[in-house]
mmCIF file of C-alpha atoms in Angstrom:
data_model
loop_
_atom_site.group_PDB
_atom_site.id
_atom_site.type_symbol
_atom_site.label_atom_id
_atom_site.label_comp_id
_atom_site.label_asym_id
_atom_site.label_seq_id
_atom_site.Cartn_x
_atom_site.Cartn_y
_atom_site.Cartn_z
ATOM 1 C CA MET A 1 0.000 0.000 0.000
ATOM 2 C CA THR A 2 1.435 3.320 -1.033
ATOM 3 C CA SER A 3 -0.350 5.421 1.579
ATOM 4 C CA SER A 4 0.025 5.147 5.335
ATOM 5 C CA ARG A 5 -3.610 6.229 5.686
ATOM 6 C CA PRO A 6 -6.153 3.873 4.106
ATOM 7 C CA VAL A 7 -8.994 5.438 2.162
ATOM 8 C CA PRO A 8 -12.439 4.377 3.439
ATOM 9 C CA GLN A 9 -14.205 2.287 0.807
ATOM 10 C CA LEU A 10 -17.592 2.305 2.504
ATOM 11 C CA GLN A 11 -19.617 4.567 4.771
ATOM 12 C CA ILE A 12 -21.943 3.071 7.361
ATOM 13 C CA THR A 13 -24.078 4.412 10.200
ATOM 14 C CA ALA A 14 -23.226 4.216 13.854
ATOM 15 C CA ALA A 15 -26.208 1.882 14.328
ATOM 16 C CA GLN A 16 -24.834 -0.488 11.687
ATOM 17 C CA ALA A 17 -21.451 -0.466 13.416
ATOM 18 C CA ARG A 18 -23.102 -1.179 16.752
ATOM 19 C CA ARG A 19 -25.078 -4.141 15.425
ATOM 20 C CA THR A 20 -21.949 -5.465 13.695
ATOM 21 C CA ALA A 21 -20.003 -5.348 16.959
ATOM 22 C CA ILE A 22 -22.780 -7.104 18.879
ATOM 23 C CA ALA A 23 -23.081 -9.839 16.257
ATOM 24 C CA ALA A 24 -19.319 -10.423 16.187
ATOM 25 C CA GLN A 25 -19.361 -11.007 19.929
ATOM 26 C CA GLY A 26 -22.128 -13.602 19.758
ATOM 27 C CA LEU A 27 -24.744 -11.438 21.467
ATOM 28 C CA SER A 28 -27.230 -10.805 18.668
ATOM 29 C CA ALA A 29 -29.797 -13.548 19.347
ATOM 30 C CA PRO A 30 -31.910 -14.501 22.388
ATOM 31 C CA LEU A 31 -30.700 -17.234 24.700
ATOM 32 C CA PRO A 32 -32.712 -20.424 25.192
ATOM 33 C CA ALA A 33 -35.074 -20.314 28.147
ATOM 34 C CA ALA A 34 -33.720 -23.543 29.638
ATOM 35 C CA ALA A 35 -30.165 -24.569 30.476
ATOM 36 C CA GLY A 36 -28.270 -25.610 27.364
ATOM 37 C CA ALA A 37 -26.716 -29.057 26.834
ATOM 38 C CA TYR A 38 -23.321 -27.590 26.066
ATOM 39 C CA ASN A 39 -20.100 -29.541 25.589
ATOM 40 C CA ARG A 40 -16.406 -28.773 25.092
ATOM 41 C CA GLY A 41 -16.989 -28.112 21.414
ATOM 42 C CA HIS A 42 -19.477 -25.309 22.133
ATOM 43 C CA LEU A 43 -17.039 -23.773 24.585
ATOM 44 C CA ARG A 44 -14.081 -24.043 22.222
ATOM 45 C CA ARG A 45 -15.963 -22.428 19.336
ATOM 46 C CA LEU A 46 -17.225 -19.558 21.487
ATOM 47 C CA VAL A 47 -13.824 -18.719 22.981
ATOM 48 C CA ASP A 48 -12.285 -18.933 19.519
ATOM 49 C CA ARG A 49 -14.935 -16.481 18.333
ATOM 50 C CA ILE A 50 -14.379 -13.859 21.042
ATOM 51 C CA GLY A 51 -10.637 -14.508 21.270
ATOM 52 C CA LEU A 52 -9.998 -14.535 24.998
ATOM 53 C CA LEU A 53 -11.453 -14.406 28.491
ATOM 54 C CA GLN A 54 -9.999 -11.935 30.969
ATOM 55 C CA ILE A 55 -9.154 -13.276 34.421
ATOM 56 C CA ASP A 56 -9.720 -11.082 37.460
ATOM 57 C CA SER A 57 -9.549 -11.747 41.187
ATOM 58 C CA VAL A 58 -12.858 -10.055 42.079
ATOM 59 C CA ASN A 59 -15.310 -12.728 43.217
ATOM 60 C CA VAL A 60 -18.253 -10.701 44.463
ATOM 61 C CA LEU A 61 -20.559 -12.532 42.044
ATOM 62 C CA ALA A 62 -18.512 -15.107 40.103
ATOM 63 C CA ARG A 63 -14.997 -15.072 38.664
ATOM 64 C CA ALA A 64 -14.714 -12.801 35.643
ATOM 65 C CA HIS A 65 -13.665 -15.513 33.172
ATOM 66 C CA TYR A 66 -16.910 -17.436 33.708
ATOM 67 C CA LEU A 67 -19.255 -14.504 33.124
ATOM 68 C CA PRO A 68 -18.854 -13.684 29.387
ATOM 69 C CA LEU A 69 -19.692 -17.324 28.646
ATOM 70 C CA PHE A 70 -22.858 -17.047 30.722
ATOM 71 C CA SER A 71 -23.850 -13.902 28.809
ATOM 72 C CA ARG A 72 -23.547 -15.803 25.505
ATOM 73 C CA LEU A 73 -24.601 -19.328 26.465
ATOM 74 C CA GLY A 74 -26.861 -18.903 29.454
ATOM 75 C CA GLN A 75 -26.868 -21.689 32.014
ATOM 76 C CA TYR A 76 -23.762 -23.696 31.171
ATOM 77 C CA ARG A 77 -21.684 -25.909 33.484
ATOM 78 C CA VAL A 78 -18.627 -24.024 34.741
ATOM 79 C CA ASP A 79 -16.667 -27.271 34.977
ATOM 80 C CA LEU A 80 -16.523 -27.182 31.151
ATOM 81 C CA LEU A 81 -14.306 -24.113 31.352
ATOM 82 C CA ALA A 82 -12.209 -25.468 34.205
ATOM 83 C CA GLY A 83 -11.694 -28.706 32.292
ATOM 84 C CA ALA A 84 -10.576 -26.831 29.179
ATOM 85 C CA ALA A 85 -8.197 -24.491 31.014
ATOM 86 C CA TRP A 86 -6.803 -26.659 33.808
ATOM 87 C CA PRO A 87 -7.196 -30.341 32.832
ATOM 88 C CA ALA A 88 -5.372 -33.241 34.414
ATOM 89 C CA ARG A 89 -3.721 -34.141 31.083
ATOM 90 C CA PRO A 90 -1.920 -31.564 28.885
ATOM 91 C CA ALA A 91 -3.349 -33.215 25.775
ATOM 92 C CA ASP A 92 -6.852 -32.218 26.955
ATOM 93 C CA ARG A 93 -5.991 -28.530 27.362
ATOM 94 C CA THR A 94 -7.783 -26.282 24.865
ATOM 95 C CA LEU A 95 -7.353 -22.992 26.756
ATOM 96 C CA LEU A 96 -4.134 -21.513 28.095
ATOM 97 C CA GLU A 97 -3.645 -19.055 30.921
ATOM 98 C CA THR A 98 -1.264 -16.291 29.817
ATOM 99 C CA TRP A 99 -0.815 -12.531 29.478
ATOM 100 C CA ALA A 100 -2.876 -11.402 26.478
ATOM 101 C CA HIS A 101 -5.333 -8.540 27.118
ATOM 102 C CA GLU A 102 -4.500 -8.718 30.804
ATOM 103 C CA ALA A 103 -4.206 -12.065 32.547
ATOM 104 C CA SER A 104 -6.359 -14.139 30.214
ATOM 105 C CA LEU A 105 -7.463 -17.504 28.970
ATOM 106 C CA VAL A 106 -6.838 -17.898 25.241
ATOM 107 C CA PRO A 107 -7.239 -20.767 22.772
ATOM 108 C CA ILE A 108 -4.177 -22.968 23.148
ATOM 109 C CA GLU A 109 -3.101 -22.475 19.528
ATOM 110 C CA LEU A 110 -2.463 -18.780 20.231
ATOM 111 C CA GLN A 111 0.521 -19.573 22.451
ATOM 112 C CA PRO A 112 3.116 -19.293 19.646
ATOM 113 C CA LEU A 113 1.650 -15.897 18.682
ATOM 114 C CA LEU A 114 2.314 -14.593 22.212
ATOM 115 C CA ARG A 115 5.912 -15.759 22.612
ATOM 116 C CA TRP A 116 7.224 -12.342 21.516
ATOM 117 C CA ARG A 117 5.596 -10.840 24.606
ATOM 118 C CA GLN A 118 7.227 -13.414 26.839
ATOM 119 C CA ARG A 119 10.618 -12.490 25.377
ATOM 120 C CA LYS A 120 9.965 -8.809 26.067
ATOM 121 C CA PHE A 121 9.000 -9.597 29.660
ATOM 122 C CA VAL A 122 12.529 -10.946 30.244
ATOM 123 C CA ASP A 123 13.871 -7.384 30.397
ATOM 124 C CA GLY A 124 10.521 -5.632 30.613
ATOM 125 C CA PRO A 125 8.475 -3.949 33.346
ATOM 126 C CA TRP A 126 9.611 -6.158 36.185
ATOM 127 C CA SER A 127 11.448 -3.862 38.587
ATOM 128 C CA SER A 128 10.542 -6.224 41.421
ATOM 129 C CA ALA A 129 12.288 -9.074 39.571
ATOM 130 C CA ALA A 130 15.351 -6.880 39.008
ATOM 131 C CA LYS A 131 15.424 -6.159 42.720
ATOM 132 C CA LEU A 132 15.074 -9.855 43.389
ATOM 133 C CA ARG A 133 18.073 -10.630 41.194
ATOM 134 C CA ALA A 134 20.149 -7.963 42.918
ATOM 135 C CA GLU A 135 19.274 -8.896 46.486
ATOM 136 C CA HIS A 136 18.922 -12.661 46.072
ATOM 137 C CA PRO A 137 21.302 -13.807 43.302
ATOM 138 C CA GLY A 138 20.339 -17.168 41.873
ATOM 139 C CA PHE A 139 16.896 -17.169 43.507
ATOM 140 C CA LEU A 140 14.973 -17.265 40.222
ATOM 141 C CA GLU A 141 17.003 -20.275 39.145
ATOM 142 C CA ASP A 142 16.314 -21.922 42.523
ATOM 143 C CA VAL A 143 12.557 -21.432 42.128
ATOM 144 C CA LEU A 144 12.651 -22.880 38.617
ATOM 145 C CA ALA A 145 14.618 -25.877 39.867
ATOM 146 C CA VAL A 146 12.079 -26.555 42.625
ATOM 147 C CA VAL A 147 9.218 -26.496 40.125
ATOM 148 C CA ARG A 148 11.186 -28.791 37.831
ATOM 149 C CA ASP A 149 11.896 -31.277 40.624
ATOM 150 C CA HIS A 150 8.690 -31.072 42.676
ATOM 151 C CA GLY A 151 5.963 -29.411 40.573
ATOM 152 C CA PRO A 152 3.101 -28.692 40.277
ATOM 153 C CA LEU A 153 3.440 -26.288 43.216
ATOM 154 C CA SER A 154 1.892 -23.061 44.420
ATOM 155 C CA ALA A 155 4.114 -20.137 45.390
ATOM 156 C CA GLY A 156 3.522 -20.958 49.034
ATOM 157 C CA GLU A 157 4.590 -24.557 48.501
ATOM 158 C CA ILE A 158 7.706 -23.449 46.619
ATOM 159 C CA GLU A 159 8.485 -21.101 49.489
ATOM 160 C CA LYS A 160 8.323 -23.940 51.994
ATOM 161 C CA VAL A 161 10.669 -26.113 49.934
ATOM 162 C CA LEU A 162 13.182 -23.274 49.668
ATOM 163 C CA GLU A 163 12.595 -21.895 53.170
ATOM 164 C CA ALA A 164 12.524 -18.582 51.295
ATOM 165 C CA PRO A 165 11.831 -15.049 52.568
ATOM 166 C CA GLY A 166 8.091 -14.802 53.012
ATOM 167 C CA ARG A 167 5.476 -12.104 52.772
ATOM 168 C CA GLY A 168 6.084 -9.014 54.848
ATOM 169 C CA LYS A 169 9.866 -9.224 55.049
ATOM 170 C CA PRO A 170 11.493 -5.771 55.185
ATOM 171 C CA GLY A 171 12.044 -4.312 51.743
ATOM 172 C CA TRP A 172 9.477 -6.440 49.947
ATOM 173 C CA TRP A 173 6.229 -5.394 48.357
ATOM 174 C CA GLU A 174 3.017 -7.201 49.378
ATOM 175 C CA TRP A 175 4.091 -10.228 47.313
ATOM 176 C CA SER A 176 6.653 -12.544 48.847
ATOM 177 C CA ALA A 177 9.994 -13.030 47.124
ATOM 178 C CA THR A 178 8.828 -16.456 45.960
ATOM 179 C CA LYS A 179 5.595 -15.109 44.512
ATOM 180 C CA THR A 180 7.536 -12.393 42.664
ATOM 181 C CA ALA A 181 9.888 -15.014 41.236
ATOM 182 C CA SER A 182 7.031 -17.334 40.281
ATOM 183 C CA GLU A 183 5.073 -14.603 38.514
ATOM 184 C CA TYR A 184 8.169 -13.447 36.636
ATOM 185 C CA LEU A 185 8.876 -16.986 35.474
ATOM 186 C CA PHE A 186 5.212 -17.288 34.467
ATOM 187 C CA ALA A 187 5.363 -14.043 32.480
ATOM 188 C CA VAL A 188 8.471 -15.071 30.544
ATOM 189 C CA GLY A 189 7.021 -18.491 29.766
ATOM 190 C CA ALA A 190 9.359 -20.687 31.790
ATOM 191 C CA ILE A 191 6.487 -21.978 33.913
ATOM 192 C CA GLY A 192 2.719 -21.911 33.489
ATOM 193 C CA THR A 193 -0.464 -22.492 35.425
ATOM 194 C CA SER A 194 -1.054 -26.219 35.714
ATOM 195 C CA PHE A 195 -4.296 -25.667 37.617
ATOM 196 C CA ARG A 196 -5.787 -23.367 40.212
ATOM 197 C CA ARG A 197 -6.515 -24.207 43.819
ATOM 198 C CA GLY A 198 -9.341 -21.835 44.570
ATOM 199 C CA PHE A 199 -7.937 -18.790 42.811
ATOM 200 C CA GLU A 200 -4.285 -19.599 43.603
ATOM 201 C CA ARG A 201 -2.062 -20.503 40.685
ATOM 202 C CA VAL A 202 -0.306 -23.864 40.876
ATOM 203 C CA TYR A 203 2.757 -23.775 38.609
ATOM 204 C CA ASP A 204 4.548 -26.351 36.530
ATOM 205 C CA LEU A 205 7.111 -26.263 33.739
ATOM 206 C CA THR A 206 5.649 -24.986 30.486
ATOM 207 C CA GLU A 207 6.749 -28.121 28.626
ATOM 208 C CA ARG A 208 4.658 -30.195 31.061
ATOM 209 C CA ILE A 209 1.592 -27.979 30.557
ATOM 210 C CA LEU A 210 1.408 -27.423 26.810
ATOM 211 C CA PRO A 211 0.317 -30.146 24.389
ATOM 212 C CA ALA A 212 3.199 -31.513 22.328
ATOM 213 C CA ALA A 213 1.821 -30.083 19.078
ATOM 214 C CA VAL A 214 1.866 -26.543 20.488
ATOM 215 C CA LEU A 215 5.393 -26.941 21.842
ATOM 216 C CA ALA A 216 6.521 -28.072 18.395
ATOM 217 C CA THR A 217 4.958 -25.109 16.585
ATOM 218 C CA PRO A 218 7.675 -22.765 15.249
ATOM 219 C CA THR A 219 7.807 -19.285 16.740
ATOM 220 C CA PRO A 220 6.681 -16.732 14.153
ATOM 221 C CA ALA A 221 8.480 -13.438 13.613
ATOM 222 C CA GLU A 222 7.271 -10.786 16.048
ATOM 223 C CA PHE A 223 5.461 -8.635 13.500
ATOM 224 C CA GLU A 224 3.819 -11.633 11.832
ATOM 225 C CA ALA A 225 2.547 -12.750 15.238
ATOM 226 C CA LYS A 226 1.166 -9.274 15.945
ATOM 227 C CA LYS A 227 -0.472 -9.167 12.536
ATOM 228 C CA ALA A 228 -2.171 -12.503 13.209
ATOM 229 C CA LEU A 229 -3.387 -11.232 16.585
ATOM 230 C CA ILE A 230 -4.752 -8.037 15.038
ATOM 231 C CA ALA A 231 -6.597 -10.144 12.472
ATOM 232 C CA ARG A 232 -8.139 -12.135 15.313
ATOM 233 C CA SER A 233 -8.980 -8.930 17.121
ATOM 234 C CA ALA A 234 -10.721 -7.586 14.008
ATOM 235 C CA ARG A 235 -12.779 -10.749 13.729
ATOM 236 C CA ALA A 236 -13.763 -10.571 17.414
ATOM 237 C CA HIS A 237 -14.710 -6.894 17.100
ATOM 238 C CA GLY A 238 -16.449 -7.122 13.746
ATOM 239 C CA ILE A 239 -15.554 -3.469 13.365
ATOM 240 C CA GLY A 240 -13.119 -1.230 15.234
ATOM 241 C CA THR A 241 -10.606 1.574 15.027
ATOM 242 C CA VAL A 242 -6.848 1.074 15.242
ATOM 243 C CA GLY A 243 -6.982 1.788 18.959
ATOM 244 C CA ASP A 244 -9.873 -0.619 19.517
ATOM 245 C CA LEU A 245 -8.163 -3.471 17.714
ATOM 246 C CA ALA A 246 -4.754 -2.818 19.301
ATOM 247 C CA ASP A 247 -6.197 -2.895 22.825
ATOM 248 C CA TYR A 248 -7.590 -6.426 22.558
ATOM 249 C CA TYR A 249 -4.172 -8.096 22.764
ATOM 250 C CA ARG A 250 -2.343 -5.040 24.157
ATOM 251 C CA ILE A 251 -0.380 -4.283 20.984
ATOM 252 C CA ARG A 252 1.129 -0.866 20.333
ATOM 253 C CA ASN A 253 -0.974 1.346 18.082
ATOM 254 C CA ASP A 254 1.827 1.854 15.562
ATOM 255 C CA ASP A 255 2.275 -1.919 15.197
ATOM 256 C CA ALA A 256 -1.485 -2.366 14.915
ATOM 257 C CA LYS A 257 -1.713 0.312 12.228
ATOM 258 C CA ARG A 258 1.042 -1.318 10.172
ATOM 259 C CA ALA A 259 -0.649 -4.713 10.553
ATOM 260 C CA LEU A 260 -3.998 -3.297 9.479
ATOM 261 C CA LEU A 261 -2.488 -1.718 6.371
ATOM 262 C CA GLU A 262 -1.243 -5.157 5.343
ATOM 263 C CA LEU A 263 -4.541 -6.796 6.286
ATOM 264 C CA VAL A 264 -6.326 -4.301 4.030
ATOM 265 C CA GLU A 265 -4.020 -5.303 1.171
ATOM 266 C CA ASP A 266 -4.644 -8.971 1.969
ATOM 267 C CA GLY A 267 -8.403 -8.409 1.826
ATOM 268 C CA ASP A 268 -8.964 -9.444 5.446
ATOM 269 C CA VAL A 269 -10.329 -6.063 6.573
ATOM 270 C CA LEU A 270 -12.005 -3.151 4.814
ATOM 271 C CA PRO A 271 -11.426 0.486 5.840
ATOM 272 C CA VAL A 272 -14.781 2.175 6.446
ATOM 273 C CA GLN A 273 -16.067 5.503 7.676
ATOM 274 C CA VAL A 274 -18.624 5.299 10.465
ATOM 275 C CA ARG A 275 -20.786 8.390 10.655
ATOM 276 C CA GLY A 276 -20.003 10.283 13.822
ATOM 277 C CA TRP A 277 -16.694 8.497 14.449
ATOM 278 C CA ARG A 278 -13.560 10.596 14.243
ATOM 279 C CA ASP A 279 -11.211 7.775 13.240
ATOM 280 C CA ILE A 280 -11.367 5.369 10.324
ATOM 281 C CA ALA A 281 -12.712 1.953 11.272
ATOM 282 C CA PHE A 282 -11.825 -1.479 9.919
ATOM 283 C CA LEU A 283 -14.543 -3.989 9.068
ATOM 284 C CA HIS A 284 -13.580 -7.664 9.120
ATOM 285 C CA ARG A 285 -14.338 -9.539 5.924
ATOM 286 C CA ASP A 286 -16.426 -12.140 7.791
ATOM 287 C CA ALA A 287 -18.376 -9.625 9.886
ATOM 288 C CA LYS A 288 -22.161 -9.807 9.793
ATOM 289 C CA MET A 289 -24.162 -6.569 9.719
ATOM 290 C CA PRO A 290 -27.675 -7.619 10.765
ATOM 291 C CA ARG A 291 -30.602 -5.287 10.237
ATOM 292 C CA LYS A 292 -31.806 -6.114 13.727
ATOM 293 C CA VAL A 293 -30.358 -7.773 16.819
ATOM 294 C CA THR A 294 -32.609 -9.302 19.449
ATOM 295 C CA GLY A 295 -30.236 -10.597 22.094
ATOM 296 C CA ARG A 296 -30.371 -9.727 25.767
ATOM 297 C CA ALA A 297 -27.587 -10.117 28.312
ATOM 298 C CA LEU A 298 -26.092 -8.841 31.529
ATOM 299 C CA LEU A 299 -22.457 -7.941 30.803
ATOM 300 C CA CYS A 300 -19.770 -8.141 33.467
ATOM 301 C CA PRO A 301 -17.232 -5.299 33.787
ATOM 302 C CA PHE A 302 -14.627 -7.480 32.049
ATOM 303 C CA ASP A 303 -16.776 -8.490 29.083
ATOM 304 C CA PRO A 304 -14.893 -7.958 25.802
ATOM 305 C CA LEU A 305 -17.824 -6.074 24.239
ATOM 306 C CA ILE A 306 -17.491 -3.260 26.781
ATOM 307 C CA TRP A 307 -14.061 -3.423 28.446
ATOM 308 C CA GLU A 308 -12.579 -0.712 26.201
ATOM 309 C CA ARG A 309 -14.497 2.201 27.729
ATOM 310 C CA ALA A 310 -13.960 4.738 24.919
ATOM 311 C CA ARG A 311 -15.310 2.239 22.386
ATOM 312 C CA THR A 312 -18.286 1.472 24.633
ATOM 313 C CA GLU A 313 -19.123 5.164 24.776
ATOM 314 C CA ARG A 314 -18.688 5.528 21.019
ATOM 315 C CA LEU A 315 -20.818 2.477 20.219
ATOM 316 C CA PHE A 316 -23.586 2.878 22.767
ATOM 317 C CA ASP A 317 -23.417 6.481 24.002
ATOM 318 C CA PHE A 318 -22.920 4.869 27.410
ATOM 319 C CA ARG A 319 -20.282 6.124 29.826
ATOM 320 C CA TYR A 320 -19.100 3.217 31.918
ATOM 321 C CA ARG A 321 -16.435 3.001 34.610
ATOM 322 C CA ILE A 322 -15.548 0.317 37.149
ATOM 323 C CA GLU A 323 -16.056 1.747 40.636
ATOM 324 C CA ILE A 324 -14.456 -1.096 42.600
ATOM 325 C CA TYR A 325 -11.575 1.122 43.709
ATOM 326 C CA THR A 326 -13.757 4.188 44.280
ATOM 327 C CA PRO A 327 -14.581 4.840 47.956
ATOM 328 C CA ALA A 328 -18.152 3.748 48.636
ATOM 329 C CA PRO A 329 -19.540 7.247 49.314
ATOM 330 C CA LYS A 330 -18.236 8.430 45.932
ATOM 331 C CA ARG A 331 -19.610 5.583 43.828
ATOM 332 C CA VAL A 332 -22.294 6.603 41.363
ATOM 333 C CA TYR A 333 -23.779 3.237 40.390
ATOM 334 C CA GLY A 334 -22.189 0.642 42.666
ATOM 335 C CA TYR A 335 -19.295 -1.720 43.337
ATOM 336 C CA TYR A 336 -19.641 -4.393 40.605
ATOM 337 C CA VAL A 337 -22.001 -3.053 37.974
ATOM 338 C CA PHE A 338 -23.389 -5.035 35.030
ATOM 339 C CA PRO A 339 -24.801 -3.122 32.058
ATOM 340 C CA LEU A 340 -27.886 -4.724 30.536
ATOM 341 C CA LEU A 341 -27.841 -5.177 26.766
ATOM 342 C CA VAL A 342 -31.254 -5.362 25.095
ATOM 343 C CA GLY A 343 -31.151 -5.520 21.314
ATOM 344 C CA ASP A 344 -28.572 -2.929 20.308
ATOM 345 C CA GLU A 345 -28.842 -0.711 23.396
ATOM 346 C CA LEU A 346 -27.399 -0.700 26.885
ATOM 347 C CA VAL A 347 -30.550 0.133 28.818
ATOM 348 C CA GLY A 348 -29.647 -0.293 32.493
ATOM 349 C CA ARG A 349 -27.025 -0.953 35.156
ATOM 350 C CA PHE A 350 -27.167 -3.377 38.056
ATOM 351 C CA ASP A 351 -24.813 -3.672 41.026
ATOM 352 C CA LEU A 352 -24.759 -7.415 41.713
ATOM 353 C CA LYS A 353 -23.505 -9.633 44.489
ATOM 354 C CA SER A 354 -23.840 -13.329 45.225
ATOM 355 C CA ASP A 355 -24.757 -13.952 48.877
ATOM 356 C CA ARG A 356 -23.970 -17.637 49.212
ATOM 357 C CA ALA A 357 -24.754 -17.744 52.925
ATOM 358 C CA THR A 358 -28.397 -16.836 52.339
ATOM 359 C CA GLY A 359 -28.770 -18.229 48.822
ATOM 360 C CA ARG A 360 -29.622 -14.847 47.312
ATOM 361 C CA LEU A 361 -28.567 -12.863 44.274
ATOM 362 C CA LEU A 362 -28.410 -9.337 45.648
ATOM 363 C CA VAL A 363 -29.271 -6.462 43.325
ATOM 364 C CA GLN A 364 -27.643 -3.751 45.413
ATOM 365 C CA ALA A 365 -28.701 -1.010 42.997
ATOM 366 C CA ALA A 366 -30.813 -0.957 39.832
ATOM 367 C CA TRP A 367 -30.780 1.808 37.246
ATOM 368 C CA HIS A 368 -32.384 2.434 33.892
ATOM 369 C CA GLU A 369 -30.771 4.728 31.355
ATOM 370 C CA PRO A 370 -32.216 8.119 30.319
ATOM 371 C CA GLY A 371 -34.749 7.772 27.539
ATOM 372 C CA THR A 372 -35.656 4.166 28.330
ATOM 373 C CA VAL A 373 -39.032 2.923 29.578
ATOM 374 C CA PRO A 374 -38.565 1.751 33.192
ATOM 375 C CA GLY A 375 -41.172 -1.008 33.002
ATOM 376 C CA GLU A 376 -39.626 -2.491 29.859
ATOM 377 C CA VAL A 377 -36.126 -2.385 31.306
ATOM 378 C CA ALA A 378 -37.393 -3.970 34.523
ATOM 379 C CA GLN A 379 -39.054 -6.829 32.627
ATOM 380 C CA ALA A 380 -35.906 -7.558 30.628
ATOM 381 C CA ALA A 381 -33.719 -7.316 33.724
ATOM 382 C CA SER A 382 -36.049 -9.575 35.693
ATOM 383 C CA ALA A 383 -35.680 -12.361 33.148
ATOM 384 C CA GLU A 384 -31.882 -12.099 33.023
ATOM 385 C CA LEU A 385 -31.464 -11.849 36.788
ATOM 386 C CA SER A 386 -33.638 -14.922 37.263
ATOM 387 C CA ARG A 387 -31.520 -16.766 34.692
ATOM 388 C CA MET A 388 -28.353 -15.711 36.492
ATOM 389 C CA ALA A 389 -29.692 -16.820 39.888
ATOM 390 C CA ARG A 390 -30.501 -20.269 38.496
ATOM 391 C CA TRP A 391 -27.016 -20.550 36.966
ATOM 392 C CA LEU A 392 -25.405 -19.581 40.263
ATOM 393 C CA ASP A 393 -27.683 -22.011 42.137
ATOM 394 C CA LEU A 394 -29.208 -19.212 44.205
ATOM 395 C CA ASP A 395 -32.798 -19.414 45.394
ATOM 396 C CA GLU A 396 -33.856 -15.777 45.380
ATOM 397 C CA VAL A 397 -33.223 -12.424 43.724
ATOM 398 C CA ALA A 398 -33.284 -9.695 46.370
ATOM 399 C CA ILE A 399 -33.739 -6.074 45.259
ATOM 400 C CA MET A 400 -32.194 -3.404 47.472
ATOM 401 C CA PRO A 401 -33.849 0.053 47.558
ATOM 402 C CA ARG A 402 -31.213 1.944 45.575
ATOM 403 C CA GLY A 403 -31.288 3.324 42.033
ATOM 404 C CA ASN A 404 -34.046 4.725 39.844
ATOM 405 C CA LEU A 405 -35.309 1.263 38.811
ATOM 406 C CA HIS A 406 -35.488 -0.668 42.069
ATOM 407 C CA GLY A 407 -39.240 -0.213 42.521
ATOM 408 C CA ALA A 408 -40.155 -1.279 39.000
ATOM 409 C CA LEU A 409 -37.713 -4.179 39.170
ATOM 410 C CA ALA A 410 -39.112 -5.422 42.476
ATOM 411 C CA ALA A 411 -42.579 -5.366 40.936
ATOM 412 C CA ALA A 412 -41.378 -7.217 37.834
ATOM 413 C CA MET A 413 -39.617 -9.905 39.880
#
């Protein structure tokens, strides 16, 4: 391509872009009323479609990596995901835990495309590892040797074998020296997550975690790997700007732009102008642009449709921020807020919590968006909250008196 700025070959409306994005993420059609008879194949195809699942430690409702699947499948068995990501046999692993968007689960075949990032982590943003090398020479090698000889092991178990400096020793951050070493070795690809005990990683050597076919796959050149990831990002988005597509796998914008220029030449994406968008967008060749979408879903804060906040605002005219780290008196909508998607609009927000002790799904606040009909939003929310309670094996949905929708929602429930 002779120009560094592609010329849009098509102009579409913002509504068309929005429906394209929803369809690409598998959210355009209603879910079945009953629990689905899903298997590993369903799970594999869905994760391949959306590209990755972000992992997060917040467990106020359910772990973040389980929730996007619920939004797209409904009542599925969570052991399907655990069995794909942390199986007893490496040959059965179809998902890999690695750094991708953030800490993520990705289809196992993506591992070669992410090796360039592991190489950069060797000398990358790991000041704590540099300090570890300086103050405890040879400690990283000792941790690796323990995993090799005794793994799978958690950081705490490695620490006991080594009788290493623990958490809270003078001069250390909140992680122990062993946890710092383990996470560094995980980031650079020397060890991986064999399984999780609760939410705690249990590490083993990468060659004992990955299937043999993945280990044998040649490492592509860095730019070719980034180009392949941007192509996957474009497919998962359906449509997106350079910044949107770069963010999915945390690739620099200049690398993403270069990759997109080549993908345009290859015919994989089409540069388009979306009315009202400042930047050129790129439409994936396989993207569907339905005239109408009829899906309905509660979306967790780490759902890939909405995790890039500027894109969410551009697509839906919906300003969304996570308020987990905001002091409670300053929160606007709540601690762990789920937007509600109905058709091609985000129509409400719900602060949700699972109260296992009492068997209740707590709706700590319920809001409808300006311009929506409260009764209609409440009816849609009632159905999705009931579905979520059944999936979480909770007996009741309890509505707290906060937000401009709580009364209508209580009546609808």
